[in-house]
CSV table of C-alpha atoms in Angstrom, one decimal:
chain,number,residue,atom,x,y,z
A,658,MET,CA,12.4,6.4,9.2
A,659,ARG,CA,9.6,5.5,11.4
A,660,LEU,CA,6.7,4.2,9.1
A,661,LEU,CA,3.2,3.0,9.6
A,662,VAL,CA,1.3,0.7,7.3
A,663,THR,CA,-2.3,0.2,7.5
A,664,GLY,CA,-3.7,-3.3,6.8
A,665,GLY,CA,-0.3,-4.5,8.0
A,666,THR,CA,-1.3,-8.3,7.9
A,667,GLY,CA,-2.7,-8.1,4.3
A,668,TRP,CA,-0.9,-10.1,1.9
A,669,VAL,CA,0.6,-6.8,0.3
A,670,GLY,CA,0.6,-5.3,4.1
A,671,ARG,CA,3.0,-7.9,4.8
A,672,HIS,CA,5.0,-7.3,1.9
A,673,VAL,CA,5.6,-4.1,2.6
A,674,VAL,CA,6.5,-4.5,6.3
A,675,ARG,CA,9.2,-6.7,5.6
A,676,ALA,CA,10.3,-4.4,3.3
A,677,ALA,CA,10.6,-1.8,5.1
A,678,ARG,CA,12.0,-3.7,7.8
A,679,ALA,CA,15.0,-5.1,5.6
A,680,ALA,CA,15.9,-1.6,4.1
A,681,GLY,CA,16.5,-0.6,8.0
A,682,HIS,CA,13.5,1.5,8.9
A,683,ASP,CA,11.7,1.4,12.2
A,684,VAL,CA,8.0,-0.2,11.1
A,685,VAL,CA,4.9,-0.3,12.7
A,686,HIS,CA,2.0,-2.3,11.3
A,687,ALA,CA,-1.9,-1.8,12.1
A,688,SER,CA,-4.9,-3.7,11.6
A,689,ARG,CA,-8.2,-5.2,12.9
A,690,THR,CA,-6.6,-8.1,13.7
A,691,PRO,CA,-2.5,-7.2,13.8
A,692,GLY,CA,-0.9,-10.2,16.0
A,693,PRO,CA,1.3,-9.9,18.7
A,694,ASP,CA,3.6,-7.5,17.4
A,695,GLY,CA,0.9,-5.2,15.7
A,696,VAL,CA,-1.2,-3.0,16.8
A,697,ARG,CA,-5.1,-3.1,16.2
A,698,LEU,CA,-6.2,-0.3,14.2
A,699,ASP,CA,-9.8,-0.6,12.4
A,700,VAL,CA,-9.8,2.4,9.9
A,701,ARG,CA,-13.9,3.3,9.8
A,702,ASP,CA,-13.5,4.7,13.7
A,703,GLY,CA,-12.2,8.2,12.5
A,704,ALA,CA,-11.1,8.4,16.5
A,705,GLU,CA,-9.0,5.4,16.4
A,706,VAL,CA,-7.3,6.2,13.2
A,707,LEU,CA,-6.3,9.5,14.9
A,708,ARG,CA,-4.9,7.8,18.0
A,709,CYS,CA,-3.2,5.4,16.7
A,710,LEU,CA,-1.0,8.1,14.2
A,711,GLU,CA,-0.8,10.1,17.5
A,712,THR,CA,0.7,7.4,19.2
A,713,VAL,CA,2.8,6.1,16.7
A,714,ARG,CA,3.8,9.0,15.4
A,715,PRO,CA,5.0,8.0,11.6
A,716,ASP,CA,7.4,10.0,9.0
A,717,ALA,CA,5.1,8.7,6.6
A,718,LEU,CA,2.2,6.2,6.7
A,719,VAL,CA,1.7,3.3,3.5
A,720,HIS,CA,-1.9,2.7,3.3
A,721,THR,CA,-2.8,-0.9,1.7
A,722,ALA,CA,-6.4,-1.3,4.0
A,723,TYR,CA,-9.2,-2.1,1.9
A,724,ASP,CA,-12.0,-4.2,1.6
A,725,GLN,CA,-13.8,-4.7,-1.9
A,726,GLN,CA,-17.4,-5.3,-0.7
A,727,ASP,CA,-17.0,-2.6,1.8
A,728,TRP,CA,-17.4,1.2,1.1
A,729,GLY,CA,-16.6,2.0,5.1
A,730,THR,CA,-13.3,0.4,5.0
A,731,THR,CA,-12.0,1.4,1.5
A,732,THR,CA,-13.1,4.7,1.4
A,733,THR,CA,-14.1,6.2,4.5
A,734,GLY,CA,-11.2,4.8,5.9
A,735,THR,CA,-8.9,6.3,3.6
A,736,VAL,CA,-10.5,9.9,4.4
A,737,HIS,CA,-10.0,9.1,8.4
A,738,VAL,CA,-6.1,8.1,7.4
A,739,VAL,CA,-5.8,11.4,4.9
A,740,ARG,CA,-6.7,13.5,8.1
A,741,GLY,CA,-4.7,11.8,10.5
A,742,CYS,CA,-1.9,12.3,8.0
A,743,GLY,CA,-2.8,16.0,8.0
A,744,LEU,CA,-2.6,16.3,11.7
A,745,VAL,CA,0.5,14.8,12.4
A,746,GLY,CA,2.3,16.1,9.4
A,747,ALA,CA,3.2,12.1,8.1
A,748,ARG,CA,3.5,11.6,4.7
A,749,LEU,CA,1.0,9.5,2.8
A,750,VAL,CA,1.5,6.4,0.1
A,751,ALA,CA,-2.1,5.4,-0.8
A,752,LEU,CA,-2.6,2.4,-2.7
A,753,SER,CA,-4.9,2.1,-5.8
A,754,THR,CA,-5.8,0.3,-8.3
A,755,ASP,CA,-5.9,0.5,-12.3
A,756,LEU,CA,-10.0,-0.3,-12.1
A,757,VAL,CA,-10.5,3.8,-12.0
A,758,LEU,CA,-9.1,4.0,-15.2
A,759,PRO,CA,-11.5,3.3,-18.8
A,760,SER,CA,-11.3,0.3,-20.9
A,761,ARG,CA,-9.1,1.4,-23.8
A,762,GLU,CA,-6.5,0.1,-26.1
A,763,ALA,CA,-3.9,2.9,-25.5
A,764,TRP,CA,-1.6,3.1,-22.6
A,765,SER,CA,-3.1,5.2,-19.8
A,766,ASP,CA,-0.3,7.4,-17.4
A,767,GLU,CA,-1.3,9.6,-14.9
A,768,SER,CA,-3.6,12.2,-16.9
A,769,VAL,CA,-5.9,9.7,-18.4
A,770,PRO,CA,-8.9,10.8,-15.7
A,771,PRO,CA,-10.8,8.0,-13.7
A,772,ALA,CA,-13.7,6.3,-15.3
A,773,PRO,CA,-14.8,3.6,-12.7
A,774,THR,CA,-17.3,1.2,-13.7
A,775,THR,CA,-18.1,-0.9,-10.6
A,776,PRO,CA,-18.6,0.2,-6.9
A,777,TYR,CA,-15.1,-0.8,-5.4
A,778,ALA,CA,-13.5,1.3,-8.6
A,779,ALA,CA,-16.1,4.5,-7.9
A,780,ALA,CA,-14.6,3.7,-3.9
A,781,LYS,CA,-11.1,3.9,-5.0
A,782,ALA,CA,-11.8,7.0,-7.2
A,783,ALA,CA,-13.4,8.6,-4.2
A,784,CYS,CA,-10.5,7.6,-2.0
A,785,GLU,CA,-7.8,9.3,-4.6
A,786,ALA,CA,-9.9,12.2,-5.1
A,787,ALA,CA,-9.8,12.7,-1.1
A,788,VAL,CA,-6.2,12.4,-1.1
A,789,ALA,CA,-5.7,15.0,-3.7
A,790,ALA,CA,-8.2,17.6,-2.2
A,791,ALA,CA,-6.5,17.2,1.5
A,792,LEU,CA,-2.7,16.6,1.3
A,793,ASP,CA,0.5,18.0,-0.9
A,794,ASP,CA,2.8,15.4,0.8
A,795,ALA,CA,1.1,12.5,-0.5
A,796,VAL,CA,1.0,10.2,-3.7
A,797,VAL,CA,-1.4,8.2,-5.0
A,798,VAL,CA,-0.2,4.7,-6.3
A,799,ARG,CA,-2.0,3.2,-8.8
A,800,THR,CA,-1.1,-0.7,-9.5
A,801,SER,CA,-2.4,-3.6,-11.4
A,802,LEU,CA,-2.7,-7.4,-10.9
A,803,VAL,CA,-0.5,-8.1,-7.9
A,804,VAL,CA,1.4,-11.2,-8.3
A,805,GLY,CA,3.7,-13.8,-6.4
A,806,ARG,CA,3.8,-16.8,-4.3
A,807,GLY,CA,0.7,-16.2,-2.2
A,808,SER,CA,-1.3,-14.4,-4.4
A,809,THR,CA,-4.9,-14.5,-5.1
A,810,HIS,CA,-4.0,-15.2,-8.8
A,811,HIS,CA,-1.8,-18.3,-8.0
A,812,ALA,CA,-4.8,-19.4,-6.0
A,813,LEU,CA,-6.7,-19.1,-9.0
A,814,VAL,CA,-4.6,-20.7,-11.2
A,815,HIS,CA,-4.5,-23.6,-9.0
A,816,ALA,CA,-7.8,-24.0,-8.8
A,817,VAL,CA,-8.3,-23.5,-12.4
A,818,ALA,CA,-5.7,-26.5,-13.2
A,819,ALA,CA,-7.8,-29.0,-10.7
A,820,GLY,CA,-10.8,-28.0,-12.9
A,821,GLN,CA,-12.5,-25.3,-11.0
A,822,GLY,CA,-13.2,-22.7,-13.4
A,823,ALA,CA,-11.4,-20.6,-16.6
A,824,LEU,CA,-9.0,-18.1,-17.3
A,825,ARG,CA,-10.2,-14.8,-19.5
A,826,ASP,CA,-8.1,-14.1,-22.5
A,827,ASP,CA,-9.9,-11.1,-23.4
A,828,GLU,CA,-9.3,-9.2,-20.0
A,829,ILE,CA,-6.0,-7.2,-20.4
A,830,ARG,CA,-3.6,-6.1,-17.5
A,831,CYS,CA,0.0,-5.3,-16.8
A,832,PRO,CA,0.9,-7.5,-13.6
A,833,VAL,CA,3.3,-6.6,-11.0
A,834,HIS,CA,5.1,-9.0,-8.5
A,835,VAL,CA,4.5,-7.8,-5.0
A,836,LEU,CA,8.2,-7.7,-4.4
A,837,ASP,CA,8.7,-4.9,-6.6
A,838,LEU,CA,5.2,-3.2,-5.7
A,839,SER,CA,6.6,-3.1,-2.0
A,840,ALA,CA,9.9,-2.0,-2.8
A,841,ALA,CA,8.4,0.8,-4.7
A,842,LEU,CA,6.1,1.6,-2.0
A,843,VAL,CA,9.0,2.1,0.9
A,844,GLU,CA,10.7,3.7,-1.6
A,845,LEU,CA,8.3,6.5,-2.0
A,846,ALA,CA,7.5,6.5,1.7
A,847,THR,CA,11.3,7.1,2.7
A,848,GLU,CA,13.5,7.9,-0.3
A,849,ALA,CA,11.4,9.4,-3.1
A,850,ARG,CA,9.4,12.1,-0.8
A,851,GLY,CA,9.6,14.6,-3.8
A,852,VAL,CA,7.3,12.2,-5.5
A,853,ARG,CA,3.9,13.8,-5.0
A,854,GLY,CA,0.5,13.4,-7.1
A,855,LEU,CA,-0.9,9.8,-9.0
A,856,ALA,CA,2.3,7.4,-9.8
A,857,HIS,CA,1.4,4.4,-12.1
A,858,VAL,CA,3.5,1.3,-10.4
A,859,ALA,CA,2.9,-1.8,-12.4
A,860,GLY,CA,4.9,-4.4,-15.0
A,861,ALA,CA,5.7,-3.5,-18.8
A,862,GLN,CA,4.1,-6.2,-20.0
A,863,ALA,CA,0.2,-6.1,-21.2
A,864,MET,CA,-1.1,-9.4,-21.0
A,865,SER,CA,-4.5,-11.4,-20.7
A,866,ARG,CA,-5.1,-13.5,-17.0
A,867,HIS,CA,-4.7,-16.6,-19.2
A,868,ASP,CA,-1.7,-15.8,-20.8
A,869,LEU,CA,-0.7,-14.9,-17.0
A,870,GLY,CA,-2.1,-18.4,-15.5
A,871,LEU,CA,0.0,-19.9,-18.6
A,872,LEU,CA,3.5,-18.0,-17.1
A,873,VAL,CA,2.5,-18.8,-13.5
A,874,ALA,CA,1.6,-22.5,-14.2
A,875,ARG,CA,4.9,-22.9,-15.9
A,876,HIS,CA,6.5,-21.9,-12.7
A,877,GLU,CA,4.6,-23.9,-10.3
A,878,GLY,CA,4.9,-27.0,-11.9
A,879,LEU,CA,1.2,-27.3,-13.3
A,880,ASP,CA,0.0,-28.4,-17.0
A,881,PRO,CA,-1.0,-25.1,-18.9
A,882,ALA,CA,-3.0,-27.4,-21.1
A,883,ARG,CA,-4.8,-27.6,-17.6
A,884,LEU,CA,-5.9,-23.8,-18.4
A,885,PRO,CA,-9.2,-23.9,-20.2
A,886,VAL,CA,-10.0,-20.2,-21.9
A,887,ALA,CA,-13.2,-18.0,-20.9
A,888,SER,CA,-14.6,-14.8,-22.4
A,889,ARG,CA,-15.3,-11.9,-20.2
A,890,GLY,CA,-19.1,-11.5,-21.3
A,891,ASP,CA,-20.6,-8.3,-20.1
A,892,ALA,CA,-18.5,-9.1,-16.7
A,893,PRO,CA,-18.5,-5.3,-15.1
A,894,GLY,CA,-15.3,-3.3,-14.9
A,895,PRO,CA,-12.6,-2.7,-17.9
A,896,ALA,CA,-11.6,-4.7,-20.4
A,897,CYS,CA,-8.5,-3.5,-21.3
A,898,VAL,CA,-6.2,-1.4,-18.6
A,899,ARG,CA,-2.5,-0.7,-20.2
A,900,LEU,CA,-0.9,1.2,-17.1
A,901,ASP,CA,2.0,3.6,-18.1
A,902,SER,CA,4.3,3.6,-15.8
A,903,THR,CA,7.0,5.8,-17.3
A,904,ARG,CA,7.2,8.4,-14.8
A,905,ALA,CA,7.4,6.3,-11.7
A,906,ALA,CA,10.1,4.3,-13.8
A,907,SER,CA,12.3,7.1,-14.5
A,908,LEU,CA,12.1,8.7,-10.7
A,909,LEU,CA,12.7,5.6,-8.8
A,910,ARG,CA,15.4,3.5,-7.7
A,911,THR,CA,13.5,0.4,-7.7
A,912,ARG,CA,13.3,-1.3,-10.8
A,913,VAL,CA,9.8,-3.0,-11.7
A,914,ARG,CA,10.5,-6.0,-13.3
A,915,PRO,CA,8.7,-7.7,-16.3
A,916,VAL,CA,6.5,-10.3,-14.9
A,917,ALA,CA,7.7,-13.0,-16.9
A,918,GLU,CA,11.0,-12.3,-15.2
A,919,ALA,CA,9.8,-12.0,-11.7
A,920,LEU,CA,8.4,-15.1,-11.8
A,921,ALA,CA,11.2,-16.6,-13.3
A,922,ALA,CA,13.1,-15.0,-10.3
A,923,GLU,CA,10.8,-16.3,-7.7
A,924,ALA,CA,10.9,-20.0,-8.9
A,925,THR,CA,14.5,-20.3,-9.1
A,926,ILE,CA,15.0,-19.1,-5.8
A,927,THR,CA,12.2,-21.6,-4.2
A,928,THR,CA,13.6,-24.1,-6.0
A,929,ALA,CA,17.4,-23.4,-4.6
A,930,ALA,CA,16.0,-23.1,-1.2
A,931,GLY,CA,14.2,-26.5,-1.7
């Protein structure tokens, strides 16, 4: 199959491209700075998005492009992608976030309505609504903290271990390894084309950012004692989001591993390679 990946030079996007190519698909990646093997695309430009889709003619598009600080990239860009997919008949797999959901101790499945409390979460909720309103052949994938070597959370843990800041022990999420998320996105774009609507793809372990940091430190050779604890206080966004990924787990071949297992496997591979 022919796939187009927006945000293809971003951290998640690069992993999606690799996973799709490893599965034997014809992959085109697009971004504002694509490099020699990609296509330049600014999703804020609707005409440019349409030209790209008409040129590439993908069977499916995996949309990972976003900017937490820019409504135009996140929301207007998604509207342009939605319109383009509708015009060329491409399936859309759009990545969203657990931050659109309300804070609650109970697990949240796809029936829990959005209740965004930050500008970024509101932008992503608008993206979800745009996809649902305009496309039948589409799935919006809500995920949580995405981890793996090179992730922002790994970088944060290294910074905290070096004496910069602390990690919150009262902010609960369901981290997922980037390899598992990427494999699920590719499967949804290619093999699992019957899955539509909303799908939660996150790890089965709910944990605080501090507990996640301790896991990362253990596998990165850092001293866990150098990771101080902080409280989120009145920080914006939900304090606790436990994504229930039962639906996706029942429909996909891809196994989303508990984050502790995934990080341990990554550490083993890195040690063997070194």
